[in-house]
Coordinates of C-alpha atoms in Angstrom, one line a residue:
M1 CA 0.0 0.0 0.0
T2 CA 1.2 3.5 -0.8
D3 CA 1.9 6.1 1.9
F4 CA 0.0 8.6 -0.1
A5 CA -3.7 9.2 0.3
I6 CA -3.7 11.2 -3.0
H7 CA -1.4 10.6 -5.9
A8 CA -2.1 12.9 -9.0
N9 CA 0.1 13.1 -12.1
N10 CA 0.1 15.8 -14.7
V11 CA -3.6 16.7 -14.1
V12 CA -5.2 19.2 -16.5
K13 CA -8.8 20.3 -16.4
K14 CA -10.2 22.5 -19.2
F15 CA -13.6 24.0 -19.6
G16 CA -13.7 24.8 -23.4
D17 CA -10.8 27.1 -24.1
F18 CA -10.3 27.9 -20.4
T19 CA -7.7 25.9 -18.4
A20 CA -8.7 25.7 -14.8
I21 CA -6.0 23.3 -13.7
D22 CA -2.7 23.2 -15.6
D23 CA -0.5 20.2 -15.3
I24 CA -0.5 19.8 -11.5
N25 CA 1.2 17.0 -9.5
L26 CA 0.2 16.1 -6.0
R27 CA 1.5 13.7 -3.3
V28 CA -0.5 14.0 -0.1
P29 CA 0.8 11.7 2.7
K30 CA -1.7 9.7 4.7
G31 CA -2.6 11.3 8.1
T32 CA -1.5 14.8 7.2
I33 CA -3.3 18.1 6.8
Y34 CA -2.4 19.3 3.3
G35 CA -3.4 22.9 2.3
F36 CA -4.2 24.6 -0.9
L37 CA -3.5 28.4 -0.6
G38 CA -4.5 30.8 -3.3
L39 CA -6.8 33.6 -4.3
N40 CA -10.5 33.0 -5.3
G41 CA -10.6 31.5 -8.9
C42 CA -7.1 30.1 -8.8
G43 CA -8.3 26.5 -9.2
K44 CA -8.5 25.1 -5.7
S45 CA -12.1 24.1 -5.7
T46 CA -11.8 22.6 -9.2
T47 CA -8.9 20.6 -8.0
I48 CA -11.0 19.2 -5.1
R49 CA -13.8 18.3 -7.5
V50 CA -11.4 16.4 -9.8
L51 CA -9.9 14.5 -6.8
T52 CA -13.3 13.5 -5.5
G53 CA -14.5 12.3 -9.0
L54 CA -17.1 15.0 -9.3
L55 CA -15.2 16.3 -12.4
T56 CA -13.3 14.3 -14.9
P57 CA -9.8 15.5 -15.8
T58 CA -9.1 16.5 -19.3
S59 CA -5.8 14.6 -19.0
G60 CA -3.5 13.1 -16.4
S61 CA -4.1 10.5 -13.8
V62 CA -5.5 10.5 -10.2
K63 CA -5.4 7.9 -7.4
V64 CA -7.2 8.5 -4.2
L65 CA -6.9 6.0 -1.4
G66 CA -5.6 3.5 -3.9
L67 CA -8.6 3.9 -6.3
D68 CA -8.5 5.2 -9.9
I69 CA -10.5 8.3 -10.3
P70 CA -13.0 9.1 -11.8
K71 CA -13.4 5.4 -12.8
Q72 CA -13.8 4.2 -9.2
S73 CA -15.5 7.2 -7.7
E74 CA -18.4 5.2 -6.4
Q75 CA -16.1 3.1 -4.2
L76 CA -14.4 6.3 -3.1
R77 CA -17.6 8.0 -2.0
I78 CA -18.0 6.0 1.3
K79 CA -14.3 6.6 2.2
I80 CA -14.3 10.4 2.1
G81 CA -16.0 13.3 3.8
Y82 CA -16.7 16.6 2.0
M83 CA -17.4 19.9 3.6
T84 CA -18.2 22.9 1.3
Q85 CA -17.8 26.6 1.9
K86 CA -21.5 27.2 1.8
F87 CA -23.5 25.6 4.6
S88 CA -25.4 22.7 2.9
L89 CA -27.4 21.0 5.7
Y90 CA -31.2 21.5 6.3
D91 CA -32.2 24.6 8.3
D92 CA -35.6 23.3 8.9
L93 CA -34.4 20.1 10.7
T94 CA -32.8 19.8 14.1
V95 CA -29.1 19.0 14.7
E96 CA -30.0 15.5 15.6
E97 CA -32.2 15.0 12.6
N98 CA -29.5 16.3 10.2
L99 CA -26.8 14.0 11.6
T100 CA -29.2 11.0 11.6
F101 CA -30.0 11.7 8.0
I102 CA -26.4 11.9 7.0
G103 CA -25.6 8.7 9.0
Q104 CA -28.5 6.9 7.1
I105 CA -27.2 8.1 3.8
F106 CA -23.9 6.3 4.5
G107 CA -25.7 3.2 5.7
L108 CA -24.9 3.2 9.3
P109 CA -27.2 0.6 11.1
G110 CA -29.4 1.6 14.0
K111 CA -27.3 1.0 17.1
T112 CA -24.1 2.1 15.3
L113 CA -25.8 5.3 14.1
A114 CA -27.2 6.1 17.6
K115 CA -23.8 5.6 19.2
R116 CA -22.0 7.7 16.5
L117 CA -24.7 10.4 16.8
N118 CA -23.9 10.8 20.5
E119 CA -20.2 10.8 19.9
Q120 CA -20.4 13.5 17.3
L121 CA -22.7 15.6 19.5
H122 CA -20.1 15.4 22.3
I123 CA -17.0 15.9 20.2
Y124 CA -18.3 19.0 18.6
G125 CA -20.0 20.5 21.6
L126 CA -23.5 20.1 20.2
D127 CA -25.0 18.0 23.1
Q128 CA -27.2 20.8 24.4
R129 CA -28.4 21.7 20.9
R130 CA -29.4 18.3 19.6
K131 CA -33.1 19.3 19.4
Q132 CA -32.5 22.9 18.1
Q133 CA -33.6 23.8 14.6
V134 CA -30.5 24.5 12.6
G135 CA -31.8 27.7 11.0
W136 CA -31.5 29.4 14.3
M137 CA -27.8 28.5 14.9
S138 CA -24.9 30.9 14.7
G139 CA -22.2 30.6 12.0
G140 CA -19.7 28.9 14.3
Q141 CA -22.3 26.4 15.5
K142 CA -23.2 25.5 12.0
Q143 CA -19.6 25.1 11.0
R144 CA -19.2 22.5 13.9
L145 CA -22.3 20.8 12.7
S146 CA -21.0 20.6 9.2
L147 CA -17.8 19.0 10.3
A148 CA -19.7 16.6 12.5
A149 CA -21.9 15.7 9.5
A150 CA -18.8 15.3 7.2
T151 CA -17.2 12.9 9.6
M152 CA -20.3 10.9 10.7
H153 CA -19.0 7.8 8.8
K154 CA -15.4 8.1 10.0
P155 CA -14.0 8.9 6.5
E156 CA -10.3 8.1 5.8
L157 CA -10.0 11.3 3.8
L158 CA -11.7 14.6 4.5
F159 CA -12.0 17.4 1.9
L160 CA -12.6 20.9 3.3
D161 CA -13.4 23.7 0.7
E162 CA -12.9 27.2 2.3
P163 CA -14.5 25.8 5.5
T164 CA -13.7 28.8 7.8
S165 CA -14.7 31.7 5.5
A166 CA -17.8 32.8 7.4
V167 CA -16.8 32.4 11.0
D168 CA -14.8 34.6 13.5
P169 CA -11.2 34.0 14.5
Q170 CA -12.1 32.2 17.8
N171 CA -14.2 29.7 16.0
R172 CA -11.6 29.3 13.3
R173 CA -9.0 28.5 16.0
E174 CA -11.2 26.0 17.6
F175 CA -12.1 24.4 14.2
W176 CA -8.4 23.9 13.5
E177 CA -7.9 22.2 16.9
Q178 CA -10.7 19.7 15.9
L179 CA -8.8 19.1 12.6
F180 CA -5.6 18.3 14.4
D181 CA -7.5 15.8 16.5
L182 CA -8.9 14.1 13.4
S183 CA -5.4 14.0 11.9
D184 CA -4.0 12.5 15.0
Q185 CA -6.5 9.7 14.7
G186 CA -5.3 8.9 11.2
T187 CA -7.7 11.0 9.0
T188 CA -6.0 12.7 6.0
I189 CA -7.3 16.2 5.4
L190 CA -7.1 18.3 2.3
V191 CA -8.2 21.9 2.9
T192 CA -8.4 25.0 0.7
T193 CA -8.0 28.4 2.1
H194 CA -7.1 32.0 1.3
Y195 CA -6.1 32.8 4.9
M196 CA -2.3 33.0 5.5
D197 CA -2.4 32.1 9.2
E198 CA -4.6 29.2 8.5
A199 CA -2.3 27.9 5.7
E200 CA 0.6 28.0 8.1
R201 CA -1.1 25.5 10.3
C202 CA -0.9 22.8 7.6
H203 CA 1.6 20.0 7.7
R204 CA 2.3 20.6 4.0
L205 CA 1.1 23.4 1.7
A206 CA 0.6 24.0 -2.1
I207 CA 0.4 27.6 -3.3
M208 CA -1.8 28.0 -6.5
E209 CA -2.2 30.7 -8.9
S210 CA -4.1 30.5 -12.2
G211 CA -4.3 26.7 -12.1
F212 CA -0.6 26.3 -11.5
I213 CA 1.1 25.0 -8.2
C214 CA 3.8 27.5 -7.7
A215 CA 5.2 26.0 -4.6
D216 CA 4.7 22.8 -2.6
D217 CA 6.4 22.0 0.8
E218 CA 6.2 22.3 4.5
P219 CA 5.2 26.0 5.4
E220 CA 8.4 26.4 7.5
T221 CA 10.5 25.1 4.6
L222 CA 8.9 27.5 2.2
M223 CA 9.5 30.4 4.5
N224 CA 13.2 29.5 4.9
N225 CA 13.8 29.0 1.1
M226 CA 12.3 32.2 -0.2
G227 CA 15.5 33.7 -1.7
V228 CA 15.0 37.1 -0.2
N229 CA 16.0 39.0 2.9
I230 CA 13.4 41.0 4.7
V231 CA 14.0 44.3 6.3
E232 CA 11.4 46.4 8.2
A233 CA 12.0 50.1 8.0
R234 CA 10.4 52.6 10.5
A235 CA 10.7 56.0 8.7
D236 CA 8.8 59.0 7.6
N237 CA 6.8 59.2 4.3
L238 CA 6.4 55.5 3.9
R239 CA 4.1 55.7 0.8
Q240 CA 6.7 57.8 -1.0
L241 CA 9.5 55.5 0.2
K242 CA 7.7 52.4 -1.1
E243 CA 7.2 54.0 -4.5
K244 CA 10.9 54.7 -4.7
V245 CA 12.2 51.4 -3.6
M246 CA 10.0 49.4 -5.9
K247 CA 11.7 51.0 -8.9
H248 CA 14.8 48.9 -8.1
A249 CA 15.2 45.4 -9.6
E250 CA 16.7 44.2 -6.3
I251 CA 13.5 44.8 -4.5
R252 CA 10.9 41.9 -4.8
S253 CA 8.1 43.6 -3.0
A254 CA 7.3 46.2 -0.3
A255 CA 4.2 46.6 1.8
Q256 CA 3.3 48.9 4.7
L257 CA 2.5 47.4 8.1
G258 CA 1.3 50.2 10.4
I259 CA 4.2 52.6 10.9
R260 CA 6.8 50.2 9.2
L261 CA 7.5 49.3 5.6
R262 CA 8.3 45.7 5.0
I263 CA 10.8 45.3 2.2
L264 CA 11.7 42.0 0.5
I265 CA 15.1 42.2 -1.1
Q266 CA 16.7 39.7 -3.4
Q267 CA 19.2 37.4 -1.6
Q268 CA 22.1 38.4 -3.9
V269 CA 22.2 41.7 -1.9
T270 CA 24.4 40.2 0.9
H271 CA 24.1 43.2 3.3
P272 CA 20.5 44.4 2.9
I273 CA 20.5 47.0 5.6
E274 CA 23.7 48.6 4.5
W275 CA 22.5 48.4 0.9
L276 CA 19.2 50.2 1.7
K277 CA 21.1 53.0 3.6
T278 CA 23.4 53.5 0.7
M279 CA 20.7 53.4 -2.0
F280 CA 18.2 55.5 0.0
P281 CA 19.7 58.4 1.9
E282 CA 16.5 59.1 3.8
L283 CA 17.0 55.7 5.5
A284 CA 20.5 56.5 6.7
N285 CA 19.2 57.3 10.3
A286 CA 16.0 55.2 10.2
E287 CA 15.2 52.3 12.3
L288 CA 16.0 49.2 10.1
N289 CA 15.7 45.6 11.3
L290 CA 15.8 42.1 9.7
A291 CA 12.6 40.4 10.1
R292 CA 11.4 36.7 10.0
P293 CA 9.7 35.5 6.8
S294 CA 5.9 35.0 6.9
L295 CA 3.8 32.9 4.6
E296 CA 2.4 36.1 3.0
D297 CA 5.9 36.9 2.0
V298 CA 6.2 33.5 0.4
F299 CA 2.9 34.0 -1.4
V300 CA 3.9 37.3 -2.9
T301 CA 7.3 35.9 -3.9
V302 CA 6.0 33.0 -5.8
T303 CA 3.0 34.5 -7.3
G304 CA 2.2 37.7 -9.1
K305 CA 5.2 39.2 -10.9
G306 CA 7.1 35.9 -10.2
R307 CA 4.8 34.2 -12.8
Q308 CA 4.9 36.9 -15.4

């Protein structure tokens, strides 16, 4: 048996003349949380639909949990869970009725279903809401219910498509703790997101742009191998300073963070602080400090101008 839950080779998906996925390769190790980071429309959701068999690739091969997709999509269905960005359960049913219905769809027998229902209500903090009509629940409560429904049948592989786009930071944090619990129990999770802090939580991460995978590695490795040095400058007239530094080929990008300008400088500049002071006299007496890379830095480095 392979150590990969997902193994995709040279996958292309076209809609007429439009290429939504362009020659992507994926290796998702079992039991890990693998992230897709990218802007809306970059191909993340299309990739998930191809991997689940909902869409047939134009070319390339896909194996998921050892099954050929889309040929064996029906066998795959009972092995996976799928949680979409849009809440897709029934507002006019109670929490208990929704989970019971999902369990019945996956063929859980009576006693097993009752036991699993109680487990899920406890795990996701819905015990006290089992009789509540779902339409009256908050966004965070609906999110927990969606995850409980997606994992009712104990799937080997869980697909999450922008699962936290409509909830507050506290609920997002709690949601991710639940994902780590699932991963620790052996569930493989593939999650799409456009939140940088969320992507940094993944064990491994692919950055997508316009159907391409621009980078694929552990978040820490991606940050350490950017090929730039980062300097934060505290100075006057930051907007004018940004416009001036961006005219130099050695500058990969610059962005204002409050009272500081965060400047990404190509690594061939061996002494970036001294170089900045030499090139820009207004920085001679400014406060300049080397900074730790962030995932946002990685994103702007491998996308945008980097792909032009």
